[in-house]
């Protein structure tokens, strides 16, 4: 039973990697719930009003996904509970969440992590960090075309993306739940079959 989780910036390509790896490894894919998440667009419109609700929503859905993944045979998750606190911390630092809301979130996260510690399989077999330059992820955000994510329509998002991007390497360095693999997405493009094969071989080697 192999559990793989993807991590990385907004726009890094986690869903594409999940699709590739799940297909290649004959695994089940777990995708982040974006299309049915009414809170996400509301957050981009008014972060101070919706940050706490959005983070609780994501925490709940990611907890549900990782629980299911850790009891399934083979699977790949396009984002997991392990990096959720990074987004919440930035929202707190930016004044989008109160001290009481942050404390409530951290208490709930701690409680959920204790539940995972009690499961037969306690952590993923591999976390894959998709690391790329800010220019690369901004280009990909623009390409996928979600209107509420676009800097052209919401110039204030540039500072948020830059801040989030600047924190990911430190988050990855502190992650200690499982073995890890770093993939440089500036150099690798899995839409190229040759690069896709390289990634599949690399992941199989690390597993």
mmCIF file of C-alpha atoms in Angstrom:
data_model
loop_
_atom_site.group_PDB
_atom_site.id
_atom_site.type_symbol
_atom_site.label_atom_id
_atom_site.label_comp_id
_atom_site.label_asym_id
_atom_site.label_seq_id
_atom_site.Cartn_x
_atom_site.Cartn_y
_atom_site.Cartn_z
ATOM 1 C CA UNK A 1 0.000 0.000 0.000
ATOM 2 C CA UNK A 2 1.583 3.289 -1.130
ATOM 3 C CA UNK A 3 0.264 6.725 -0.234
ATOM 4 C CA UNK A 4 1.737 9.683 -2.132
ATOM 5 C CA UNK A 5 0.884 13.315 -1.395
ATOM 6 C CA UNK A 6 1.701 16.321 -3.565
ATOM 7 C CA UNK A 7 2.703 19.685 -2.127
ATOM 8 C CA UNK A 8 3.521 23.042 -3.621
ATOM 9 C CA UNK A 9 2.420 26.528 -4.510
ATOM 10 C CA UNK A 10 -0.904 27.431 -6.024
ATOM 11 C CA UNK A 11 -0.439 26.720 -9.736
ATOM 12 C CA UNK A 12 2.496 24.320 -9.308
ATOM 13 C CA UNK A 13 0.686 21.507 -11.121
ATOM 14 C CA UNK A 14 -0.342 19.232 -8.254
ATOM 15 C CA UNK A 15 -3.520 18.008 -9.956
ATOM 16 C CA UNK A 16 -1.665 17.211 -13.188
ATOM 17 C CA UNK A 17 0.986 15.254 -11.299
ATOM 18 C CA UNK A 18 -1.717 13.455 -9.335
ATOM 19 C CA UNK A 19 -3.448 12.407 -12.550
ATOM 20 C CA UNK A 20 -0.159 11.224 -14.091
ATOM 21 C CA UNK A 21 0.987 9.246 -11.050
ATOM 22 C CA UNK A 22 -2.382 7.738 -10.235
ATOM 23 C CA UNK A 23 -2.703 6.505 -13.817
ATOM 24 C CA UNK A 24 0.855 5.205 -14.023
ATOM 25 C CA UNK A 25 0.818 3.499 -10.626
ATOM 26 C CA UNK A 26 -2.764 2.235 -10.978
ATOM 27 C CA UNK A 27 -3.708 4.185 -7.865
ATOM 28 C CA UNK A 28 -6.752 6.084 -6.748
ATOM 29 C CA UNK A 29 -6.563 9.869 -7.126
ATOM 30 C CA UNK A 30 -7.825 12.238 -4.444
ATOM 31 C CA UNK A 31 -8.383 15.780 -5.724
ATOM 32 C CA UNK A 32 -8.885 18.980 -3.775
ATOM 33 C CA UNK A 33 -12.524 20.090 -3.898
ATOM 34 C CA UNK A 34 -12.379 23.318 -5.907
ATOM 35 C CA UNK A 35 -15.383 23.286 -8.212
ATOM 36 C CA UNK A 36 -17.917 22.801 -5.404
ATOM 37 C CA UNK A 37 -16.192 25.146 -2.957
ATOM 38 C CA UNK A 38 -18.234 28.330 -2.791
ATOM 39 C CA UNK A 39 -16.013 29.694 -0.020
ATOM 40 C CA UNK A 40 -12.871 29.903 -2.159
ATOM 41 C CA UNK A 41 -14.124 32.636 -4.470
ATOM 42 C CA UNK A 42 -15.636 34.476 -1.487
ATOM 43 C CA UNK A 43 -12.228 34.372 0.220
ATOM 44 C CA UNK A 44 -10.533 36.021 -2.741
ATOM 45 C CA UNK A 45 -13.229 38.729 -2.717
ATOM 46 C CA UNK A 46 -13.060 39.392 1.041
ATOM 47 C CA UNK A 47 -10.211 37.574 2.873
ATOM 48 C CA UNK A 48 -10.932 39.054 6.290
ATOM 49 C CA UNK A 49 -14.527 37.862 6.196
ATOM 50 C CA UNK A 50 -13.935 34.370 4.831
ATOM 51 C CA UNK A 51 -10.382 33.242 5.749
ATOM 52 C CA UNK A 52 -11.327 31.297 8.883
ATOM 53 C CA UNK A 53 -14.327 29.601 7.273
ATOM 54 C CA UNK A 54 -12.248 28.636 4.228
ATOM 55 C CA UNK A 55 -9.396 27.203 6.309
ATOM 56 C CA UNK A 56 -11.794 25.140 8.407
ATOM 57 C CA UNK A 57 -13.433 23.890 5.211
ATOM 58 C CA UNK A 58 -10.074 22.858 3.736
ATOM 59 C CA UNK A 59 -8.925 21.313 7.002
ATOM 60 C CA UNK A 60 -12.068 19.200 7.168
ATOM 61 C CA UNK A 61 -11.924 18.028 3.544
ATOM 62 C CA UNK A 62 -8.188 17.303 3.707
ATOM 63 C CA UNK A 63 -8.642 15.358 6.936
ATOM 64 C CA UNK A 64 -11.367 13.297 5.274
ATOM 65 C CA UNK A 65 -9.118 12.642 2.264
ATOM 66 C CA UNK A 66 -6.020 11.641 4.225
ATOM 67 C CA UNK A 67 -8.071 9.322 6.451
ATOM 68 C CA UNK A 68 -9.494 7.621 3.369
ATOM 69 C CA UNK A 69 -6.071 7.499 1.709
ATOM 70 C CA UNK A 70 -4.376 5.909 4.713
ATOM 71 C CA UNK A 71 -6.913 3.076 4.704
ATOM 72 C CA UNK A 72 -6.962 2.517 0.929
ATOM 73 C CA UNK A 73 -4.571 0.307 -1.047
ATOM 74 C CA UNK A 74 -2.794 2.717 -3.395
ATOM 75 C CA UNK A 75 -3.495 6.393 -3.851
ATOM 76 C CA UNK A 76 -2.216 9.865 -4.681
ATOM 77 C CA UNK A 77 -3.472 13.113 -3.121
ATOM 78 C CA UNK A 78 -3.082 16.435 -4.933
ATOM 79 C CA UNK A 79 -2.853 18.323 -1.640
ATOM 80 C CA UNK A 80 -2.898 17.192 1.958
ATOM 81 C CA UNK A 81 -3.493 18.268 5.514
ATOM 82 C CA UNK A 82 0.256 18.609 6.137
ATOM 83 C CA UNK A 83 0.696 21.972 4.411
ATOM 84 C CA UNK A 84 -2.674 23.400 5.411
ATOM 85 C CA UNK A 85 -1.287 25.267 8.431
ATOM 86 C CA UNK A 86 1.051 27.301 6.189
ATOM 87 C CA UNK A 87 -1.905 28.984 4.479
ATOM 88 C CA UNK A 88 -3.631 29.541 7.812
ATOM 89 C CA UNK A 89 -0.520 31.072 9.386
ATOM 90 C CA UNK A 90 -0.171 33.542 6.529
ATOM 91 C CA UNK A 91 -3.831 34.503 6.816
ATOM 92 C CA UNK A 92 -3.300 35.110 10.522
ATOM 93 C CA UNK A 93 -0.154 37.190 9.946
ATOM 94 C CA UNK A 94 -1.988 39.262 7.330
ATOM 95 C CA UNK A 95 -4.792 40.081 9.744
ATOM 96 C CA UNK A 96 -7.391 37.945 7.994
ATOM 97 C CA UNK A 97 -7.930 35.815 11.111
ATOM 98 C CA UNK A 98 -8.129 36.740 14.765
ATOM 99 C CA UNK A 99 -5.933 35.282 17.507
ATOM 100 C CA UNK A 100 -8.923 33.319 18.800
ATOM 101 C CA UNK A 101 -9.658 31.910 15.341
ATOM 102 C CA UNK A 102 -6.018 30.894 14.904
ATOM 103 C CA UNK A 103 -6.012 29.157 18.287
ATOM 104 C CA UNK A 104 -9.224 27.320 17.408
ATOM 105 C CA UNK A 105 -7.757 26.193 14.092
ATOM 106 C CA UNK A 106 -4.527 24.941 15.682
ATOM 107 C CA UNK A 107 -6.432 23.070 18.379
ATOM 108 C CA UNK A 108 -8.589 21.359 15.764
ATOM 109 C CA UNK A 109 -5.543 20.529 13.623
ATOM 110 C CA UNK A 110 -3.765 19.019 16.639
ATOM 111 C CA UNK A 111 -6.811 16.918 17.435
ATOM 112 C CA UNK A 112 -6.948 15.644 13.846
ATOM 113 C CA UNK A 113 -3.246 14.796 13.783
ATOM 114 C CA UNK A 114 -3.703 12.759 16.963
ATOM 115 C CA UNK A 115 -6.437 10.813 15.169
ATOM 116 C CA UNK A 116 -4.062 10.073 12.291
ATOM 117 C CA UNK A 117 -1.420 8.858 14.753
ATOM 118 C CA UNK A 118 -3.892 6.234 15.916
ATOM 119 C CA UNK A 119 -4.484 4.773 12.456
ATOM 120 C CA UNK A 120 -2.836 1.524 11.253
ATOM 121 C CA UNK A 121 -0.958 3.548 8.608
ATOM 122 C CA UNK A 122 0.050 6.835 10.191
ATOM 123 C CA UNK A 123 1.635 8.852 7.359
ATOM 124 C CA UNK A 124 2.232 8.912 3.604
ATOM 125 C CA UNK A 125 4.988 6.856 2.021
ATOM 126 C CA UNK A 126 6.188 9.861 0.036
ATOM 127 C CA UNK A 127 5.565 13.603 -0.137
ATOM 128 C CA UNK A 128 6.457 15.209 -3.467
ATOM 129 C CA UNK A 129 7.252 18.926 -3.374
ATOM 130 C CA UNK A 130 6.756 20.672 -6.718
ATOM 131 C CA UNK A 131 9.198 23.552 -6.463
ATOM 132 C CA UNK A 132 9.289 26.320 -9.032
ATOM 133 C CA UNK A 133 10.073 29.992 -9.447
ATOM 134 C CA UNK A 134 7.434 32.606 -8.772
ATOM 135 C CA UNK A 135 7.348 33.422 -12.506
ATOM 136 C CA UNK A 136 6.575 29.787 -13.332
ATOM 137 C CA UNK A 137 3.674 29.468 -10.919
ATOM 138 C CA UNK A 138 2.244 32.857 -11.910
ATOM 139 C CA UNK A 139 2.337 31.799 -15.561
ATOM 140 C CA UNK A 140 0.494 28.592 -14.713
ATOM 141 C CA UNK A 141 -2.093 30.423 -12.594
ATOM 142 C CA UNK A 142 -2.749 32.709 -15.554
ATOM 143 C CA UNK A 143 -2.955 29.782 -17.964
ATOM 144 C CA UNK A 144 -5.567 27.831 -16.000
ATOM 145 C CA UNK A 145 -7.782 30.898 -16.043
ATOM 146 C CA UNK A 146 -9.735 30.947 -12.795
ATOM 147 C CA UNK A 147 -10.901 34.561 -12.755
ATOM 148 C CA UNK A 148 -10.691 35.011 -8.984
ATOM 149 C CA UNK A 149 -6.993 33.967 -9.009
ATOM 150 C CA UNK A 150 -5.852 36.384 -11.718
ATOM 151 C CA UNK A 151 -3.463 39.225 -10.871
ATOM 152 C CA UNK A 152 -4.719 41.185 -13.875
ATOM 153 C CA UNK A 153 -8.173 41.354 -12.303
ATOM 154 C CA UNK A 154 -7.007 41.451 -8.663
ATOM 155 C CA UNK A 155 -3.582 43.183 -8.459
ATOM 156 C CA UNK A 156 -3.450 42.783 -4.679
ATOM 157 C CA UNK A 157 -2.995 39.028 -5.163
ATOM 158 C CA UNK A 158 0.591 39.493 -6.342
ATOM 159 C CA UNK A 159 1.760 40.328 -2.806
ATOM 160 C CA UNK A 160 -0.099 37.283 -1.439
ATOM 161 C CA UNK A 161 1.384 34.915 -4.021
ATOM 162 C CA UNK A 162 4.866 36.338 -3.444
ATOM 163 C CA UNK A 163 4.514 35.951 0.322
ATOM 164 C CA UNK A 164 3.206 32.395 0.078
ATOM 165 C CA UNK A 165 5.923 31.422 -2.412
ATOM 166 C CA UNK A 166 8.652 32.796 -0.130
ATOM 167 C CA UNK A 167 7.554 30.501 2.700
ATOM 168 C CA UNK A 168 7.305 27.168 0.928
ATOM 169 C CA UNK A 169 10.971 26.148 1.092
ATOM 170 C CA UNK A 170 11.009 26.667 4.862
ATOM 171 C CA UNK A 171 7.794 24.681 5.198
ATOM 172 C CA UNK A 172 9.283 21.835 3.165
ATOM 173 C CA UNK A 173 12.487 21.875 5.217
ATOM 174 C CA UNK A 174 10.446 21.495 8.404
ATOM 175 C CA UNK A 175 8.229 18.666 7.113
ATOM 176 C CA UNK A 176 9.097 15.414 8.880
ATOM 177 C CA UNK A 177 6.120 13.059 8.524
ATOM 178 C CA UNK A 178 7.470 10.948 5.666
ATOM 179 C CA UNK A 179 10.226 10.587 3.054
ATOM 180 C CA UNK A 180 10.236 13.397 0.496
ATOM 181 C CA UNK A 181 11.064 14.061 -3.133
ATOM 182 C CA UNK A 182 11.674 17.515 -4.640
ATOM 183 C CA UNK A 183 10.806 18.009 -8.308
ATOM 184 C CA UNK A 184 12.017 21.242 -9.992
ATOM 185 C CA UNK A 185 9.062 22.261 -12.151
ATOM 186 C CA UNK A 186 11.072 24.994 -13.895
ATOM 187 C CA UNK A 187 13.104 22.215 -15.515
ATOM 188 C CA UNK A 188 10.507 19.455 -15.872
ATOM 189 C CA UNK A 189 7.314 19.647 -17.933
ATOM 190 C CA UNK A 190 5.180 16.518 -17.658
ATOM 191 C CA UNK A 191 3.204 17.474 -20.766
ATOM 192 C CA UNK A 192 6.389 16.261 -22.505
ATOM 193 C CA UNK A 193 6.162 12.428 -22.546
ATOM 194 C CA UNK A 194 9.907 12.094 -21.944
ATOM 195 C CA UNK A 195 9.708 14.256 -18.803
ATOM 196 C CA UNK A 196 6.609 12.392 -17.651
ATOM 197 C CA UNK A 197 8.499 9.100 -17.910
ATOM 198 C CA UNK A 198 11.414 10.581 -15.942
ATOM 199 C CA UNK A 199 9.040 11.625 -13.148
ATOM 200 C CA UNK A 200 7.354 8.226 -13.016
ATOM 201 C CA UNK A 201 10.724 6.457 -12.823
ATOM 202 C CA UNK A 202 11.944 8.854 -10.125
ATOM 203 C CA UNK A 203 8.839 8.339 -7.997
ATOM 204 C CA UNK A 204 9.023 4.561 -8.352
ATOM 205 C CA UNK A 205 12.671 4.683 -7.274
ATOM 206 C CA UNK A 206 11.804 6.700 -4.153
ATOM 207 C CA UNK A 207 8.969 4.374 -3.258
#
